[in-house]
Coordinates of C-alpha atoms in Angstrom, one line a residue:
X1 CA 0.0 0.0 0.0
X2 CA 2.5 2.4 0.9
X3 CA 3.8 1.6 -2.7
X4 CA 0.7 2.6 -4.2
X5 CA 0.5 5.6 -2.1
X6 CA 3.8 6.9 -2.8
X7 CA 3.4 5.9 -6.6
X8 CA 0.6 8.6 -6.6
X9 CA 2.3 10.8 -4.8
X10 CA 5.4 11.3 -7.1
X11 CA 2.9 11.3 -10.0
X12 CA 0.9 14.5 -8.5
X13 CA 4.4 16.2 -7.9
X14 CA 5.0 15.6 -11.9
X15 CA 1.7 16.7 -13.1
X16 CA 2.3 19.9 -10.3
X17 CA 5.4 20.4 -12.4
X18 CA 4.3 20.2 -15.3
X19 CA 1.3 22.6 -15.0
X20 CA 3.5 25.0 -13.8
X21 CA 5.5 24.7 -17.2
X22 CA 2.0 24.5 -19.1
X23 CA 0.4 27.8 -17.4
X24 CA 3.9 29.2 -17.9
X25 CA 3.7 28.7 -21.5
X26 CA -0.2 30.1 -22.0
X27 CA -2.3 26.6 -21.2
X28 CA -5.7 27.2 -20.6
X29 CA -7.0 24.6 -18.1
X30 CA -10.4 22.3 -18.7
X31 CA -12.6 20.2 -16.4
X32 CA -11.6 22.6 -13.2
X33 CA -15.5 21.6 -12.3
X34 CA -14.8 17.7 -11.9
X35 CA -11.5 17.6 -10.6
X36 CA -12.0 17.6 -7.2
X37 CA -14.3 14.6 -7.4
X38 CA -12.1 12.8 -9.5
X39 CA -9.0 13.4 -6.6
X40 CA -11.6 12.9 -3.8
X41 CA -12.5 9.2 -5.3
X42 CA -9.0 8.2 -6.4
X43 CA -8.0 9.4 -2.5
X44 CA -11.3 7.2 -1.3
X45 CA -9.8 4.3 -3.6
X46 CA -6.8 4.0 -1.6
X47 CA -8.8 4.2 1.9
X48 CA -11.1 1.6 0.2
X49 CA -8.5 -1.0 -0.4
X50 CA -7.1 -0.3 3.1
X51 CA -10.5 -0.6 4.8
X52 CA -11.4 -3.8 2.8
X53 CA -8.4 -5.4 3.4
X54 CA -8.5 -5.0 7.1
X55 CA -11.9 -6.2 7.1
X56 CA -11.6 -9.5 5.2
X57 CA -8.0 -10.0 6.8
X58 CA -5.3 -11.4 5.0
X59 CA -6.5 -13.3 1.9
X60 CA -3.6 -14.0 0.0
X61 CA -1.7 -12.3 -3.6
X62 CA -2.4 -13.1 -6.7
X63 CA 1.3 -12.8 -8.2
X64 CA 0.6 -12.7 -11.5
X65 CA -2.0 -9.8 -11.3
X66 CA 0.6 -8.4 -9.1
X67 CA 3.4 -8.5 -12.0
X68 CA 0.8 -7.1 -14.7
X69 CA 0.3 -4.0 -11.9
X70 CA 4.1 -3.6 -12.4
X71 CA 4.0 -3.8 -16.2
X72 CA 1.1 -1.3 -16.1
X73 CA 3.5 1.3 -14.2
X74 CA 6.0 0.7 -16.9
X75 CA 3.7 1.5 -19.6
X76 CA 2.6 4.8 -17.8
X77 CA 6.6 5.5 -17.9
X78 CA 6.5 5.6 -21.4
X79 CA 3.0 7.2 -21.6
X80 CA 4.4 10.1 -19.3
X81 CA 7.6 10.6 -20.9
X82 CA 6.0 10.3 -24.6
X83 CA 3.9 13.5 -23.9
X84 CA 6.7 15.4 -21.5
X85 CA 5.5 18.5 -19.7
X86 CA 1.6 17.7 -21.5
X87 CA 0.8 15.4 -19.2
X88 CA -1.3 16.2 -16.2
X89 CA -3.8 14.7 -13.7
X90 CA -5.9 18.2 -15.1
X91 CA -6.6 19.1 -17.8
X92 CA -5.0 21.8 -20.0
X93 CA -4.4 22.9 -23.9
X94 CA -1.8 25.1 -25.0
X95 CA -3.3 27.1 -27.9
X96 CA -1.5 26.4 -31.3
X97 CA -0.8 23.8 -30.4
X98 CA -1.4 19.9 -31.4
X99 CA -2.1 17.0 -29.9
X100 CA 0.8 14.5 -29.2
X101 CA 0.8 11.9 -31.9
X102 CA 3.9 10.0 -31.7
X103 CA 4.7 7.3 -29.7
X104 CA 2.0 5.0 -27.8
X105 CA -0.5 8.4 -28.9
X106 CA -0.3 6.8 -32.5
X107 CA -2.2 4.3 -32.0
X108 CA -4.2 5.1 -29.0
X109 CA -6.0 8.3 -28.5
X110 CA -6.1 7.8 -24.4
X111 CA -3.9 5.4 -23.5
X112 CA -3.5 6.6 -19.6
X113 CA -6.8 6.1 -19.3
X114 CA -7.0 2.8 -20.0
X115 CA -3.7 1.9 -18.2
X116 CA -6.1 4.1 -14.9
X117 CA -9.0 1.8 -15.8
X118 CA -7.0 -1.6 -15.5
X119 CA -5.3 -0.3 -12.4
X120 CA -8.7 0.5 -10.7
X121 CA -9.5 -3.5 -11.4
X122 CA -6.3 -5.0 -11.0
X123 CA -4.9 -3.3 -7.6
X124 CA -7.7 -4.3 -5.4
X125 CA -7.9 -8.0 -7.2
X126 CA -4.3 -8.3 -6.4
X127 CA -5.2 -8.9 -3.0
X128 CA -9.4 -10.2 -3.4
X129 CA -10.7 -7.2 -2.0
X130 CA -13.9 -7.3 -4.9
X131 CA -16.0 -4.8 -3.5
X132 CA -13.5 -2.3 -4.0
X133 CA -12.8 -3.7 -7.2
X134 CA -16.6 -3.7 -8.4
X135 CA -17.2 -0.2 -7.0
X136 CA -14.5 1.7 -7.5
X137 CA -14.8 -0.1 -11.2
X138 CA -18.3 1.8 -12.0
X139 CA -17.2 5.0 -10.1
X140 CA -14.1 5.4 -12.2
X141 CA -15.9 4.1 -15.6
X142 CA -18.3 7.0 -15.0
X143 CA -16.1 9.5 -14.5
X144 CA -13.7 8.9 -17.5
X145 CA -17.0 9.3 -19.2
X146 CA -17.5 12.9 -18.4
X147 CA -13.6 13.6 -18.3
X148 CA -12.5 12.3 -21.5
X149 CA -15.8 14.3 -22.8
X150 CA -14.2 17.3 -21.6
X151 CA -10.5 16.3 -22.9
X152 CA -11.8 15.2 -26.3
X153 CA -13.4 19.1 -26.5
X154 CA -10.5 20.9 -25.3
X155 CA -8.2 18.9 -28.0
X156 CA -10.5 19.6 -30.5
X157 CA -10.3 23.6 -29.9

């Protein structure tokens, strides 16, 4: 857990970075409505997982969903570093300019997402905690919904 924790952490201090580089350079920022739901249920995620695993007790690791949870982070390596100072937990645009295209972007249009939905599953599997799993599941599926809805517009612009 503390893994998981710190793991977010360092993430937030890069997309902190980063939007400091992006507002320096004329970003207008997107979504500032949902935001503070989507921290507030990725923060309830990780107090989910705790709680649920203290309730059920020790249940055992699934080591191989545990190794895919490490390739994920991997992949989100090379999603971060393909888009550089672009990529944020917000959402901003830079006017004039485009979307990334290279890279992972080539072929997928939201590839963090989907690493963020398969991380939502696979961390509280990883240990059979399937509440968490199942609602933290639907609460993440619905807001990518109205998120990537707001990206998709700000890209477009």
């Amino acid at each position: 857990m503390c893994f998981l924790i710190s793991q977010r952490m360092f993430e937030l201090y890069i997309a902190k970075r980063n939007g400091k580089w992006l507002l320096q350079n004329g970003a207008i920022e997107y979504g500032r409505e949902h935001y503070p739901y989507m921290v507030t249920m990725h923060t309830l995620f990780i107090f989910a997982l705790i709680a649920e695993y203290l309730w059920r007790g020790e249940s055992g690791t699934n080591y191989i969903l545990l190794s895919f949870f490490f390739i994920l982070i991997g992949i989100k390596a090379i999603v971060v570093s393909t888009l550089g100072h672009y990529w944020n937990t917000r959402i901003y645009r830079v006017p004039g300019t485009r979307p990334v295209a290279t890279g992972i972007y080539k072929y997928v249009k939201h590839p963090n997402y989907i690493i963020v939905i398969i991380e939502i599953a696979i961390i509280p599997l990883t240990f059979h905690l399937y509440y968490t799993a199942l609602i933290f599941t639907v609460l993440n599926a619905a807001m990518l919904y109205v998120r990537i809805g707001v990206e998709n517009k700000a890209l477009a612009e």
